[in-house]
Every structure is written in structure tokens, then in C-alpha cells.
Short mmCIF file of C-alpha atoms in Angstrom, two decimals:
data_model
loop_
_atom_site.label_atom_id
_atom_site.label_comp_id
_atom_site.label_asym_id
_atom_site.label_seq_id
_atom_site.Cartn_x
_atom_site.Cartn_y
_atom_site.Cartn_z
CA MET A 1 -23.85 -34.59 68.35
CA ARG A 2 -20.24 -35.54 69.09
CA ARG A 3 -20.73 -39.11 67.83
CA MET A 4 -22.44 -37.86 64.68
CA ALA A 5 -19.53 -35.51 63.97
CA LEU A 6 -16.99 -38.30 64.43
CA LEU A 7 -18.94 -40.66 62.19
CA LEU A 8 -19.50 -38.15 59.38
CA CYS A 9 -15.85 -37.03 59.23
CA LEU A 10 -14.55 -40.59 59.39
CA MET A 11 -16.87 -41.71 56.60
CA MET A 12 -15.80 -38.85 54.36
CA SER A 13 -12.09 -39.38 55.08
CA VAL A 14 -12.26 -43.11 54.43
CA GLY A 15 -14.65 -42.74 51.51
CA VAL A 16 -12.26 -40.69 49.43
CA PHE A 17 -9.76 -43.52 49.49
CA ALA A 18 -12.14 -46.20 48.29
CA GLN A 19 -11.48 -45.33 44.68
CA GLN A 20 -10.14 -47.58 41.96
CA GLN A 21 -9.05 -44.91 39.51
CA GLY A 22 -5.47 -43.93 38.81
CA PRO A 23 -3.73 -41.46 41.13
CA THR A 24 -3.26 -37.81 40.29
CA ASP A 25 0.44 -37.61 41.11
CA SER A 26 0.95 -33.97 40.23
CA VAL A 27 -1.39 -32.73 43.00
CA TRP A 28 1.12 -33.88 45.61
CA VAL A 29 4.31 -32.87 43.74
CA TYR A 30 3.88 -29.53 41.96
CA GLN A 31 3.57 -26.59 44.35
CA PRO A 32 0.91 -24.66 42.33
CA ALA A 33 -1.20 -27.83 42.23
CA GLN A 34 -0.91 -28.23 46.02
CA ASP A 35 -1.95 -24.60 46.53
CA ARG A 36 -4.98 -25.13 44.31
CA TYR A 37 -5.98 -28.30 46.17
CA ARG A 38 -5.80 -26.59 49.58
CA TRP A 39 -8.14 -23.84 48.47
CA ALA A 40 -10.59 -26.36 46.97
CA THR A 41 -11.37 -27.77 50.41
CA ALA A 42 -12.46 -24.44 51.92
CA SER A 43 -16.05 -24.28 50.57
CA ILE A 44 -18.44 -26.16 48.32
CA ALA A 45 -18.09 -23.40 45.72
CA ALA A 46 -14.33 -24.07 45.49
CA LEU A 47 -14.89 -27.84 45.73
CA HIS A 48 -17.35 -27.73 42.82
CA ARG A 49 -14.88 -25.86 40.58
CA TYR A 50 -11.95 -28.15 41.38
CA GLY A 51 -10.93 -30.00 38.23
CA ILE A 52 -9.75 -33.30 39.75
CA ALA A 53 -12.50 -35.76 40.70
CA ASN A 54 -10.60 -38.08 43.02
CA THR A 55 -7.31 -37.73 44.86
CA GLY A 56 -5.94 -38.51 48.31
CA ILE A 57 -2.99 -39.26 50.54
CA VAL A 58 -2.25 -41.37 53.62
CA SER A 59 0.81 -40.33 55.60
CA LEU A 60 2.84 -41.36 58.63
CA GLU A 61 5.04 -38.50 59.80
CA VAL A 62 7.68 -37.69 62.41
CA LYS A 63 8.58 -34.06 63.19
CA GLY A 64 11.01 -32.40 65.55
CA GLU A 65 12.23 -28.94 66.44
CA ALA A 66 14.65 -27.57 69.00
CA GLY A 67 16.46 -24.40 69.96
CA GLY A 68 16.05 -21.27 72.01
CA PHE A 69 15.14 -18.83 69.22
CA ARG A 70 11.43 -18.85 70.09
CA TYR A 71 8.70 -17.26 72.18
CA ALA A 72 9.34 -17.74 75.90
CA GLN A 73 6.22 -19.87 76.53
CA LEU A 74 6.88 -22.35 73.72
CA PRO A 75 8.80 -25.60 74.34
CA GLU A 76 12.58 -25.72 74.06
CA GLN A 77 12.17 -28.98 72.16
CA GLN A 78 9.20 -30.67 70.56
CA THR A 79 8.74 -34.02 68.84
CA MET A 80 5.61 -35.21 67.05
CA VAL A 81 4.55 -38.55 65.63
CA GLY A 82 1.40 -38.45 63.57
CA PHE A 83 -0.85 -40.16 61.07
CA HIS A 84 -3.14 -38.37 58.66
CA SER A 85 -5.32 -39.15 55.69
CA GLU A 86 -7.19 -36.77 53.41
CA GLY A 87 -8.64 -36.50 49.96
CA ILE A 88 -11.49 -35.68 47.60
CA ARG A 89 -14.02 -38.17 46.26
CA THR A 90 -16.70 -37.61 43.58
CA LEU A 91 -19.73 -39.85 43.14
CA GLY A 92 -22.45 -38.64 40.80
CA ARG A 93 -23.87 -35.37 42.14
CA PHE A 94 -21.96 -35.77 45.41
CA ARG A 95 -18.46 -34.53 46.07
CA ALA A 96 -16.78 -34.92 49.47
CA TYR A 97 -13.58 -33.83 51.14
CA GLY A 98 -12.40 -35.61 54.27
CA HIS A 99 -9.45 -35.29 56.60
CA PHE A 100 -8.45 -37.26 59.69
CA SER A 101 -5.27 -36.89 61.72
CA TYR A 102 -3.88 -38.18 64.97
CA SER A 103 -0.81 -36.49 66.48
CA ARG A 104 1.18 -37.28 69.61
CA PHE A 105 3.44 -34.50 70.90
CA ARG A 106 6.17 -34.42 73.49
CA ASP A 107 7.08 -30.89 74.63
CA ASP A 108 10.23 -30.34 76.66
CA SER A 109 10.91 -27.43 79.05
CA VAL A 110 7.65 -25.45 78.92
CA SER A 111 7.38 -22.66 81.49
CA TRP A 112 4.77 -19.99 82.26
CA GLN A 113 2.22 -21.97 80.27
CA LEU A 114 -0.12 -24.74 81.49
CA GLN A 115 -2.64 -24.68 78.64
CA GLY A 116 -3.65 -27.88 76.91
CA LYS A 117 -3.44 -26.32 73.42
CA GLN A 118 -1.14 -23.33 73.53
CA ASP A 119 -2.64 -19.96 72.63
CA LEU A 120 -0.11 -17.26 73.58
CA ASN A 121 -2.51 -14.38 72.93
CA ARG A 122 -5.56 -15.49 74.92
CA PRO A 123 -5.99 -14.33 78.54
CA TYR A 124 -7.27 -16.40 81.49
CA PHE A 125 -5.02 -19.43 81.75
CA LEU A 126 -2.88 -21.11 84.41
CA ALA A 127 0.90 -20.76 84.52
CA ALA A 128 3.89 -21.66 86.67
CA ARG A 129 7.52 -20.61 86.37
CA LYS A 130 8.84 -24.14 86.86
CA ALA A 131 9.63 -25.67 83.47
CA GLY A 132 8.10 -29.06 82.76
CA ASP A 133 7.45 -31.62 80.05
CA PHE A 134 4.07 -32.15 78.39
CA GLN A 135 2.56 -35.14 76.63
CA ARG A 136 -0.20 -34.11 74.22
CA GLN A 137 -2.53 -36.09 71.97
CA ARG A 138 -4.67 -34.51 69.30
CA TYR A 139 -7.44 -35.94 67.14
CA LEU A 140 -8.64 -33.78 64.26
CA MET A 141 -11.46 -34.65 61.90
CA GLU A 142 -12.91 -32.33 59.30
CA GLY A 143 -14.87 -32.71 56.12
CA ARG A 144 -17.06 -31.05 53.56
CA LEU A 145 -19.91 -32.61 51.59
CA ALA A 146 -21.44 -30.97 48.50
CA TYR A 147 -24.55 -32.04 46.59
CA GLU A 148 -25.60 -30.64 43.21
CA LEU A 149 -29.28 -30.03 43.95
CA LEU A 150 -29.97 -28.40 40.57
CA PRO A 151 -27.34 -29.66 38.10
CA GLY A 152 -25.24 -26.79 36.83
CA LYS A 153 -27.08 -24.27 39.00
CA LEU A 154 -27.46 -24.84 42.75
CA LEU A 155 -25.32 -26.70 45.28
CA ILE A 156 -25.97 -27.35 48.95
CA GLY A 157 -23.75 -28.97 51.53
CA THR A 158 -22.17 -28.78 54.92
CA GLY A 159 -18.76 -28.71 56.52
CA ILE A 160 -17.75 -30.06 59.90
CA TYR A 161 -14.69 -29.57 62.10
CA TYR A 162 -14.02 -31.64 65.23
CA LEU A 163 -10.99 -31.42 67.50
CA TYR A 164 -10.24 -33.42 70.65
CA ASN A 165 -7.05 -32.61 72.54
CA THR A 166 -5.52 -33.91 75.78
CA ALA A 167 -2.40 -32.75 77.62
CA PHE A 168 -0.61 -33.90 80.76
CA ARG A 169 2.48 -32.52 82.47
CA SER A 170 5.00 -34.69 84.31
CA GLN A 171 6.23 -32.17 86.93
CA ASP A 172 4.40 -30.37 89.75
CA PRO A 173 2.13 -28.56 89.18
CA ARG A 174 0.64 -31.28 86.96
CA PRO A 175 -2.29 -30.08 84.83
CA GLY A 176 -4.43 -32.60 83.04
CA THR A 177 -6.36 -30.94 80.22
CA LYS A 178 -9.15 -32.22 78.02
CA GLU A 179 -10.51 -30.05 75.24
CA LEU A 180 -13.03 -30.52 72.47
CA GLU A 181 -14.22 -28.22 69.72
CA LEU A 182 -17.02 -28.69 67.20
CA ILE A 183 -17.89 -26.35 64.31
CA VAL A 184 -20.64 -26.95 61.76
CA SER A 185 -20.80 -24.86 58.58
CA PRO A 186 -23.83 -25.33 56.30
CA ASP A 187 -23.02 -24.22 52.78
CA ILE A 188 -24.86 -23.01 49.69
CA ALA A 189 -23.47 -22.10 46.27
CA LEU A 190 -24.93 -20.74 43.05
CA ASN A 191 -23.37 -21.45 39.68
CA THR A 192 -23.69 -18.54 37.22
CA GLY A 193 -21.75 -19.72 34.20
CA LYS A 194 -18.07 -19.05 34.76
CA HIS A 195 -18.64 -17.94 38.37
CA THR A 196 -19.70 -19.94 41.40
CA LEU A 197 -20.84 -17.82 44.35
CA GLY A 198 -20.91 -19.34 47.82
CA LEU A 199 -22.11 -18.41 51.30
CA THR A 200 -20.91 -20.32 54.36
CA PRO A 201 -22.21 -19.53 57.85
CA GLU A 202 -20.70 -21.38 60.81
CA VAL A 203 -21.68 -22.10 64.39
CA GLY A 204 -19.69 -23.95 67.01
CA TYR A 205 -18.81 -24.61 70.60
CA SER A 206 -15.69 -25.57 72.56
CA PHE A 207 -15.07 -26.83 76.07
CA GLU A 208 -11.76 -27.07 77.92
CA GLN A 209 -11.22 -28.43 81.43
CA THR A 210 -7.95 -28.37 83.34
CA ASP A 211 -7.44 -30.30 86.60
CA ILE A 212 -4.39 -29.41 88.70
CA VAL A 213 -2.75 -32.23 90.68
CA TYR A 214 0.34 -32.26 92.93
CA LEU A 215 2.23 -35.43 93.82
CA ASN A 216 4.29 -33.50 96.37
CA LYS A 217 1.72 -32.21 98.86
CA GLN A 218 3.93 -29.35 100.05
CA TYR A 219 3.00 -27.55 96.79
CA GLN A 220 -0.72 -28.21 97.10
CA ASN A 221 -1.68 -25.02 98.96
CA ASN A 222 0.17 -22.70 96.55
CA PHE A 223 2.37 -21.01 99.17
CA ASP A 224 4.92 -18.25 98.46
CA SER A 225 7.73 -20.30 100.02
CA ILE A 226 8.23 -22.25 96.77
CA PRO A 227 7.72 -19.56 94.09
CA GLU A 228 8.68 -21.66 91.05
CA ARG A 229 5.99 -24.23 91.84
CA ARG A 230 3.29 -21.68 92.51
CA THR A 231 0.35 -21.72 90.10
CA TRP A 232 -0.90 -18.38 88.85
CA ILE A 233 -4.06 -17.25 87.09
CA ILE A 234 -2.84 -15.11 84.15
CA MET A 235 -5.53 -12.62 83.14
CA GLY A 236 -3.77 -10.73 80.37
CA MET A 237 -0.09 -10.30 79.63
CA GLY A 238 1.10 -9.96 83.20
CA TYR A 239 -1.86 -9.32 85.49
CA ARG A 240 -1.94 -12.38 87.69
CA GLN A 241 -3.33 -13.72 90.94
CA PRO A 242 -2.37 -16.87 92.87
CA ARG A 243 -4.63 -19.78 92.09
CA PRO A 244 -6.99 -20.22 95.05
CA GLY A 245 -6.03 -23.32 97.01
CA GLY A 246 -9.45 -24.92 96.55
CA ASP A 247 -9.83 -24.22 92.83
CA ASN A 248 -8.16 -27.25 91.27
CA THR A 249 -10.50 -27.50 88.27
CA ILE A 250 -10.61 -24.70 85.70
CA ARG A 251 -13.07 -24.54 82.80
CA THR A 252 -13.11 -22.49 79.61
CA THR A 253 -16.02 -22.58 77.19
CA SER A 254 -16.50 -20.68 73.98
CA ARG A 255 -19.27 -19.96 71.50
CA ILE A 256 -18.30 -19.64 67.83
CA ALA A 257 -20.01 -17.97 64.87
CA GLY A 258 -19.00 -16.71 61.46
CA LEU A 259 -19.90 -16.01 57.87
CA THR A 260 -17.79 -16.36 54.71
CA PHE A 261 -18.55 -15.26 51.15
CA SER A 262 -16.66 -16.86 48.26
CA ASP A 263 -16.46 -16.43 44.49
CA VAL A 264 -14.69 -18.84 42.14
CA TYR A 265 -14.15 -17.97 38.48
CA SER A 266 -12.74 -20.37 35.90
CA ASN A 267 -11.97 -20.00 32.20
CA ASN A 268 -10.03 -22.75 30.44
CA ASP A 269 -6.76 -23.22 32.39
CA TRP A 270 -7.25 -20.11 34.53
CA THR A 271 -8.97 -20.03 37.90
CA ALA A 272 -9.48 -17.00 40.14
CA GLN A 273 -10.82 -17.25 43.69
CA LEU A 274 -11.87 -14.74 46.31
CA SER A 275 -13.21 -15.18 49.83
CA ALA A 276 -14.01 -12.77 52.63
CA GLY A 277 -15.07 -13.85 56.10
CA TYR A 278 -15.89 -12.67 59.61
CA HIS A 279 -15.43 -14.96 62.61
CA TRP A 280 -16.49 -14.32 66.21
CA ARG A 281 -15.58 -16.20 69.36
CA TYR A 282 -16.69 -15.58 72.95
CA TYR A 283 -14.69 -17.27 75.73
CA LYS A 284 -15.79 -17.67 79.33
CA THR A 285 -13.33 -18.88 81.98
CA GLY A 286 -13.66 -19.80 85.64
CA THR A 287 -14.40 -22.66 87.99
CA PHE A 288 -18.08 -22.61 87.07
CA LEU A 289 -20.41 -25.23 85.73
CA GLU A 290 -22.95 -23.81 83.36
CA ASN A 291 -25.83 -25.52 85.19
CA SER A 292 -24.48 -24.79 88.67
CA LEU A 293 -25.34 -21.99 91.07
CA LYS A 294 -21.79 -22.10 92.49
CA ALA A 295 -20.21 -20.11 89.69
CA SER A 296 -16.78 -18.50 89.85
CA ASN A 297 -16.47 -16.54 86.62
CA TRP A 298 -13.00 -15.02 86.23
CA GLY A 299 -13.77 -13.20 83.02
CA THR A 300 -14.74 -13.30 79.37
CA TYR A 301 -12.78 -12.68 76.19
CA THR A 302 -14.18 -11.73 72.78
CA LEU A 303 -12.07 -12.43 69.69
CA GLU A 304 -13.07 -11.09 66.27
CA GLU A 305 -11.29 -12.14 63.07
CA TYR A 306 -11.51 -10.76 59.54
CA LYS A 307 -10.13 -12.88 56.70
CA LEU A 308 -9.56 -11.98 53.06
CA GLN A 309 -8.07 -14.40 50.53
CA ALA A 310 -7.51 -14.00 46.81
CA ALA A 311 -5.73 -16.28 44.37
CA VAL A 312 -5.08 -16.84 40.66
CA TYR A 313 -4.03 -20.20 39.23
CA LYS A 314 -3.09 -21.40 35.76
CA ALA A 315 -3.33 -25.19 35.55
CA GLN A 316 -0.36 -26.72 37.40
CA GLN A 317 2.11 -24.06 36.32
CA HIS A 318 1.35 -20.82 38.19
CA SER A 319 -0.21 -19.84 41.49
CA LEU A 320 -0.42 -16.39 43.06
CA GLN A 321 -1.99 -16.15 46.52
CA LEU A 322 -2.77 -13.31 48.89
CA LYS A 323 -3.99 -13.95 52.43
CA VAL A 324 -4.83 -11.23 54.95
CA HIS A 325 -5.92 -12.02 58.49
CA TYR A 326 -6.74 -9.36 61.08
CA ALA A 327 -7.68 -10.24 64.66
CA THR A 328 -8.78 -8.08 67.57
CA GLY A 329 -9.57 -9.19 71.10
CA MET A 330 -10.82 -7.61 74.32
CA ASP A 331 -11.59 -9.08 77.71
CA MET A 332 -14.07 -8.30 80.48
CA ASN A 333 -12.35 -8.99 83.80
CA LYS A 334 -14.69 -10.18 86.58
CA TYR A 335 -12.19 -11.77 88.92
CA GLN A 336 -12.52 -10.95 92.62
CA PRO A 337 -9.21 -11.56 94.43
CA SER A 338 -10.81 -11.50 97.90
CA THR A 339 -14.02 -10.55 99.66
CA ASN A 340 -12.48 -7.18 100.53
CA ILE A 341 -11.54 -6.30 96.94
CA PRO A 342 -14.33 -5.79 94.38
CA PRO A 343 -13.96 -7.20 90.86
CA LEU A 344 -12.78 -4.90 88.10
CA ASN A 345 -15.84 -5.53 85.88
CA GLY A 346 -14.04 -3.80 83.04
CA THR A 347 -11.52 -4.29 80.25
CA ASN A 348 -7.94 -5.08 81.27
CA TYR A 349 -6.43 -6.76 78.18
CA THR A 350 -6.55 -5.87 74.46
CA TYR A 351 -5.01 -7.66 71.49
CA HIS A 352 -4.55 -6.71 67.82
CA ALA A 353 -2.70 -8.68 65.14
CA LEU A 354 -2.31 -8.57 61.37
CA ASP A 355 -0.92 -11.33 59.17
CA ALA A 356 -0.54 -10.55 55.45
CA HIS A 357 1.05 -13.15 53.17
CA LEU A 358 1.79 -12.89 49.42
CA LYS A 359 3.14 -15.97 47.62
CA TYR A 360 3.96 -16.91 44.03
CA SER A 361 4.82 -20.40 42.76
CA LEU A 362 5.98 -21.48 39.31
CA VAL A 363 6.67 -24.77 37.55
CA ALA A 364 8.44 -23.99 34.28
CA HIS A 365 7.28 -27.00 32.23
CA PRO A 366 4.79 -29.28 34.03
CA GLY A 367 5.03 -32.89 32.88
CA ALA A 368 8.61 -32.57 31.59
CA ALA A 369 11.22 -35.12 32.60
CA LEU A 370 13.22 -32.37 34.32
CA THR A 371 12.01 -28.85 35.01
CA PRO A 372 12.89 -26.02 37.39
CA GLY A 373 10.49 -24.21 39.70
CA LEU A 374 10.33 -21.11 41.85
CA ASP A 375 8.64 -20.12 45.12
CA ALA A 376 8.75 -16.51 46.32
CA SER A 377 6.89 -15.09 49.28
CA VAL A 378 6.77 -12.16 51.66
CA GLN A 379 4.90 -12.10 54.95
CA LEU A 380 4.12 -9.21 57.29
CA ASN A 381 3.20 -9.87 60.92
CA THR A 382 2.15 -7.11 63.29
CA LEU A 383 1.24 -7.51 66.95
CA GLU A 384 -0.01 -5.17 69.65
CA LYS A 385 -0.91 -6.32 73.17
CA GLN A 386 -1.68 -4.28 76.27
CA ASP A 387 -2.37 -5.16 79.90
CA PHE A 388 -3.70 -2.11 81.76
CA ILE A 389 -3.48 -3.34 85.36
CA ALA A 390 0.04 -4.74 84.90
CA THR A 391 0.97 -1.65 82.82
CA GLN A 392 2.52 -3.88 80.14
CA TYR A 393 2.63 -3.11 76.43
CA LEU A 394 4.22 -5.00 73.53
CA GLN A 395 4.15 -3.97 69.87
CA SER A 396 5.99 -5.37 66.86
CA ALA A 397 6.03 -5.46 63.06
CA VAL A 398 8.17 -8.11 61.35
CA LEU A 399 8.78 -8.81 57.65
CA HIS A 400 9.63 -12.31 56.38
CA PRO A 401 10.81 -12.47 52.74
CA GLU A 402 11.76 -15.88 51.35
CA ILE A 403 12.76 -17.34 48.01
CA ALA A 404 13.21 -20.96 46.97
CA GLY A 405 14.47 -22.80 43.92
CA LEU A 406 12.97 -26.15 43.00
CA LEU A 407 13.82 -28.96 40.63
CA TYR A 408 11.16 -31.46 39.55
CA GLY A 409 11.99 -34.79 37.96
CA LYS A 410 9.99 -37.56 36.29
CA GLY A 411 11.34 -41.02 35.46
CA GLN A 412 10.39 -43.34 32.60
CA GLN A 413 8.59 -45.77 34.93
CA GLY A 414 6.48 -43.04 36.52
CA ASP A 415 8.82 -42.19 39.38
CA ARG A 416 8.68 -38.55 40.50
CA TRP A 417 10.97 -36.51 42.69
CA LYS A 418 11.34 -32.95 43.90
CA LEU A 419 14.18 -30.99 45.50
CA ARG A 420 13.70 -27.58 47.14
CA LEU A 421 16.34 -25.16 48.47
CA SER A 422 15.16 -22.03 50.29
CA GLY A 423 16.55 -18.98 52.00
CA GLY A 424 14.96 -16.06 53.78
CA LEU A 425 15.27 -13.26 56.30
CA VAL A 426 13.45 -12.11 59.42
CA LEU A 427 13.48 -8.31 59.47
CA PRO A 428 12.00 -6.42 62.44
CA LEU A 429 10.47 -3.15 61.24
CA GLN A 430 9.30 -1.74 64.55
CA THR A 431 9.33 -3.14 68.08
CA SER A 432 8.54 -1.52 71.41
CA VAL A 433 7.91 -2.61 74.98
CA SER A 434 6.97 -0.82 78.18
CA VAL A 435 6.21 -1.75 81.76
CA SER A 436 6.02 0.23 84.98
CA PRO A 437 9.06 -0.18 87.29
CA LEU A 438 6.59 -1.03 90.06
CA GLN A 439 5.41 -4.06 88.05
CA MET A 440 8.82 -5.65 87.47
CA ASN A 441 8.76 -9.32 88.45
CA ASP A 442 9.95 -12.76 87.34
CA MET A 443 7.30 -13.11 84.61
CA VAL A 444 8.19 -9.74 83.09
CA LEU A 445 11.85 -10.76 82.87
CA ASP A 446 11.14 -14.31 81.68
CA VAL A 447 8.34 -13.62 79.17
CA LEU A 448 7.68 -9.98 78.27
CA TYR A 449 11.28 -8.85 77.78
CA HIS A 450 12.32 -12.19 76.29
CA ASP A 451 9.60 -11.94 73.65
CA TYR A 452 10.51 -8.32 72.95
CA TYR A 453 14.13 -9.24 72.20
CA PHE A 454 12.99 -12.27 70.19
CA LEU A 455 10.71 -10.11 68.01
CA ASN A 456 13.43 -7.47 67.69
CA SER A 457 16.09 -9.92 66.45
CA LYS A 458 17.19 -10.07 62.84
CA ALA A 459 17.57 -13.62 61.60
CA PHE A 460 18.16 -15.68 58.50
CA SER A 461 16.58 -18.96 57.46
CA GLY A 462 17.77 -21.74 55.20
CA GLY A 463 16.10 -24.99 54.29
CA ILE A 464 16.26 -28.08 52.15
CA ALA A 465 13.34 -30.37 51.32
CA GLY A 466 12.96 -33.43 49.15
CA GLN A 467 10.26 -35.80 47.95
CA TYR A 468 10.34 -39.10 46.07
CA MET A 469 7.37 -41.04 44.68
CA THR A 470 7.39 -44.42 42.93
CA LYS A 471 4.86 -46.85 41.46
CA ARG A 472 7.21 -49.83 41.58
CA LEU A 473 6.60 -50.94 45.18
CA LEU A 474 2.82 -51.35 45.11
CA LYS A 475 0.93 -52.38 41.98
CA THR A 476 -2.10 -50.12 42.42
CA VAL A 477 -0.90 -46.87 44.00
CA PRO A 478 2.32 -44.84 44.29
CA VAL A 479 4.21 -44.67 47.57
CA GLY A 480 6.90 -42.26 48.59
CA ILE A 481 9.00 -40.53 51.16
CA ALA A 482 9.38 -36.83 51.92
CA GLY A 483 11.45 -34.80 54.36
CA HIS A 484 12.74 -31.35 55.18
CA VAL A 485 15.23 -29.51 57.39
CA ASN A 486 14.95 -25.80 58.15
CA TYR A 487 17.36 -23.67 60.16
CA LEU A 488 16.58 -20.27 61.65
CA GLY A 489 19.58 -18.37 63.04
CA ARG A 490 19.87 -15.10 64.93
CA LEU A 491 22.13 -12.51 63.26
CA GLN A 492 23.11 -10.41 66.26
CA GLU A 493 23.43 -10.71 70.03
CA PRO A 494 20.71 -8.76 71.89
CA ASP A 495 21.80 -5.96 74.22
CA TYR A 496 19.73 -6.76 77.31
CA VAL A 497 18.75 -3.88 79.58
CA PHE A 498 18.67 -6.20 82.63
CA PRO A 499 20.99 -9.17 83.19
CA GLU A 500 18.10 -11.19 84.69
CA ILE A 501 16.19 -11.32 81.39
CA ARG A 502 15.79 -14.83 80.04
CA GLU A 503 18.09 -14.97 77.03
CA VAL A 504 16.94 -15.52 73.47
CA GLY A 505 18.61 -18.55 71.92
CA ALA A 506 20.85 -18.37 68.87
CA TYR A 507 18.92 -20.75 66.59
CA ARG A 508 15.86 -22.90 65.95
CA ILE A 509 15.99 -26.03 63.81
CA GLN A 510 13.03 -27.93 62.40
CA CYS A 511 12.97 -31.26 60.58
CA SER A 512 10.47 -33.86 59.43
CA VAL A 513 10.22 -37.13 57.51
CA SER A 514 7.08 -38.84 56.22
CA LEU A 515 6.08 -42.07 54.49
CA ASN A 516 3.20 -41.52 52.07
CA ILE A 517 0.72 -43.48 50.00
CA TYR A 518 -0.89 -41.48 47.18
CA LEU A 519 -4.40 -42.42 46.14
#
């Protein structure tokens, strides 16, 4: 199954670039056109209604970010070098979308987090206070294939998502993590004139294995004498137990299911899209093998997600998008600390989060030699986490408004360029934290209180981005360069209730540069 997934995604990703037609430059320059393209890849209903038959991009990119204005368990610095290719290809009744990417990350100064792919809201993972550096590699392949079974009436198809991720740390404790995830989503769509209705179920599976190794054998047995090097099992926000000395291999599996309904309406230059979906994921973590009688099941975690998306587009000039994502999670703790202490066999950790994002983009006069543009957005993020055994609670609501001015240019020889200047605010609306005085420890001071003050900090953001595309270097396709710099700065100094709390940094800066071939 894994080889079939790799082959299908690779064929679709490469296939979209085997075209000989002229490039559709505006897809990769105008912001409304980019928004429309992204939605078109989500289902065969949206893919069928997409007006451009063939388009694609190949990119080599370098990214970096640094600074202490961040969650406590994220890296102080991160660099990424990556390659990705994606696009849409139409051949008769077939239409395919393919995407392939390879990314290599270097994370500096990561503490209280030994996961291969960081998920700050999932329980049952390993952690150590000692900060260390990670090397991560990630392969991502996804695609969607649509076939017009009854021309103008019925479409069938399938989508596939495959992720393979590895991570290794260079300081004791040294986890080596390998993770794979495969999701298959068969698809059906019915065309009813100006509407195309789609239904997309999905099923999937993931497997993650972490092996802990120590080069210095004095850390191997996980003794209290060296607390920073001690490896903990984190089973919520703060409920933790020392990793048993013999358990050096940890496994997490998950089963995935979901269902999404979509409706795409088009009339001349106008397109309206709506999708609503439910996604379910069931994690199981421990030192078990699924076909072994020697199982050590620490616990399970059920995550449910509800997604609603709506959008209106007018050609390449306007786009208005609304995205709402609500997630709720609950665990079932089965960990037995010792033979004298029975397992909880109940819920210890709960998680609730809402992400609502409204965005509008405008290009004043698409196709003009020089034309202004506008991006305006507002995002609301709410979070609520509770750990009953550790008596920890964290709640926040944060608003992110942002506005950007753009300038698009087009030269006489087909050159295109874009300049974007943006500014925004981070406005905490409500933030609260609580923990029992009996549960105060190093992780509470390093993570819980740090994240509380991070979420409670007002900040401003400013960014500049640019893009240039030319047809004068290669005869057949345009090439170009793009880059951005974004700065996020704290507006006030936090008033810490304890001097031992890990401080929130004053800023976070992000930058990237990419070389692109447009197909």
C-alpha cells in the first residue's frame, strides 16, 4: 500500500509538469487567483469547476526564523531547506492535482519536547528539560485524480495523502523518530448545471516510533541525580511519570476517518464554494506491538475536528474567504506507574480550540501594467486545555487583525513583479491560567506559565514580501525569485508572578527566499 501511494502521488506530481502549453502566470502572482487555486485542490468538485486546465510550479526554498517570542516547546531558531513541485493537469476526461515536497529542518534549542513532528496539544509524548538540537526530514506527497464518468453529470475520483517524517536529536537524551501517515479519500461529485455537489469520505492510518538512546551511560537509567537529562512521559499538560528504564522504544498509532460535503457554484466570472467536514482520529500510545501479547498501553486520545469553509471569487480580481475550524480532544489514561498503584482508567486531559479566519483580497485592475491591491484579514484563536491530575488549566482568546497593500507590475516582455507591505496586531482578549501550589515544578515554570504570558502579550507585526517573474532566461517557461521578511514584536514587558518563570522573548523574525519555475 505504501509503495502504491508513493507511485500514484509521484506520477500525478510529475504528470502535471509534462505539458507543452503556455504558463498561466497570474495564478502565481495575483492573490485572489492563488486563493482560488488552493481551494480547487481540495475535492474533485472544486477541481472540476476550476477554470484553468494546466498550471504548475517547481520551487527550491530556504526559510529561517528566530527569536524568543514563541511557545516554550518550539525551537529558539529553525532553518529549512526544501524542494516542492505541484500543479494541475487536464487530459480528456481526466484531471489531476499532484504535490510533492521534501524539507530538511534544523531546530535549535528545543526543550520539553522530544516528538518527531511537534504537536503541542496532543498528550502522551516524551520530554526532557535539557534543550537540544533536532535534525528533521519530511517527505510529503499528495494528489487528487478526477474522472468524468458521465460527461457533464457525474465525476468519480480519489485523493491520497502520504507523509514520512524522521527526526534525530544530537544531545542526550537522543530520540530517533520515524513516522508515516497515509490517508485515502475516494470522491464522488454530481454536476447539476451551475452547481457541483461533492462527497468525500476519508480513511487513514499513522504510525510513529521513537527510540531513546544515550551516548553517556550515566543518563541511561533515568535517575533523579541529573534532572535536566531525565526523560519524562507527559500524559497531558503537566501530568508526568519518569520513563521506565527498560522502555526505550515508544510507539503511537492512530486510525483516521472523516467525511466532507462540498458545493461549488459558478456563473460567468463569479464562483462560490462551500464545504463542511467532520474528521476523527484515535491515537494509541505505549510500548506495545499490535500483534504482541507484551503490551504496555499508556493511554488513548480521541481528537474530533469540525471544519467549515466558504468563499466567493470574481475572476482574478476579488476573493473573500471564511474558514472555521473547531477541535475537541479527550484522553483515556491507562498508565500504571507501579504494581502497587492501579491505572486511572479515566479521562485526565481535555482540549478545545477554535480557529476562525476571514480574509479579503483585491486586485484593482488585473492585467494592467501597474495596479494596486489589498489584503485584509482578521483571525480569532481560542484555546482551552485542562489536566485534572496535575490541576493545570490554560485558556486564551487572541485576535489577529492584519492589513496589507500590494503593487503588481507587468513589463512589455512579459516580466511580472509584486511588492507587498503588511502590518498587524496581536490582541489578547482573555487569558487565564491556574495550577495547584502543590503541583509547582520546573515544567510548570518553563512551559505552562511561559505560554500563559506569551498568549497574554500584545504584539505588532510588520512584513515585506516581493516576487519577480521573467520569461527571458528560459525560452519555454518563466522563472522567478520570491522572498519575504516578517517581524513580530512584543509591545509590553510581562509582569511575572515568579522570578523562575522562563521569560518570553521580545521578538520573532521570519524570512524566506525561493527560486521558482512556473509551468
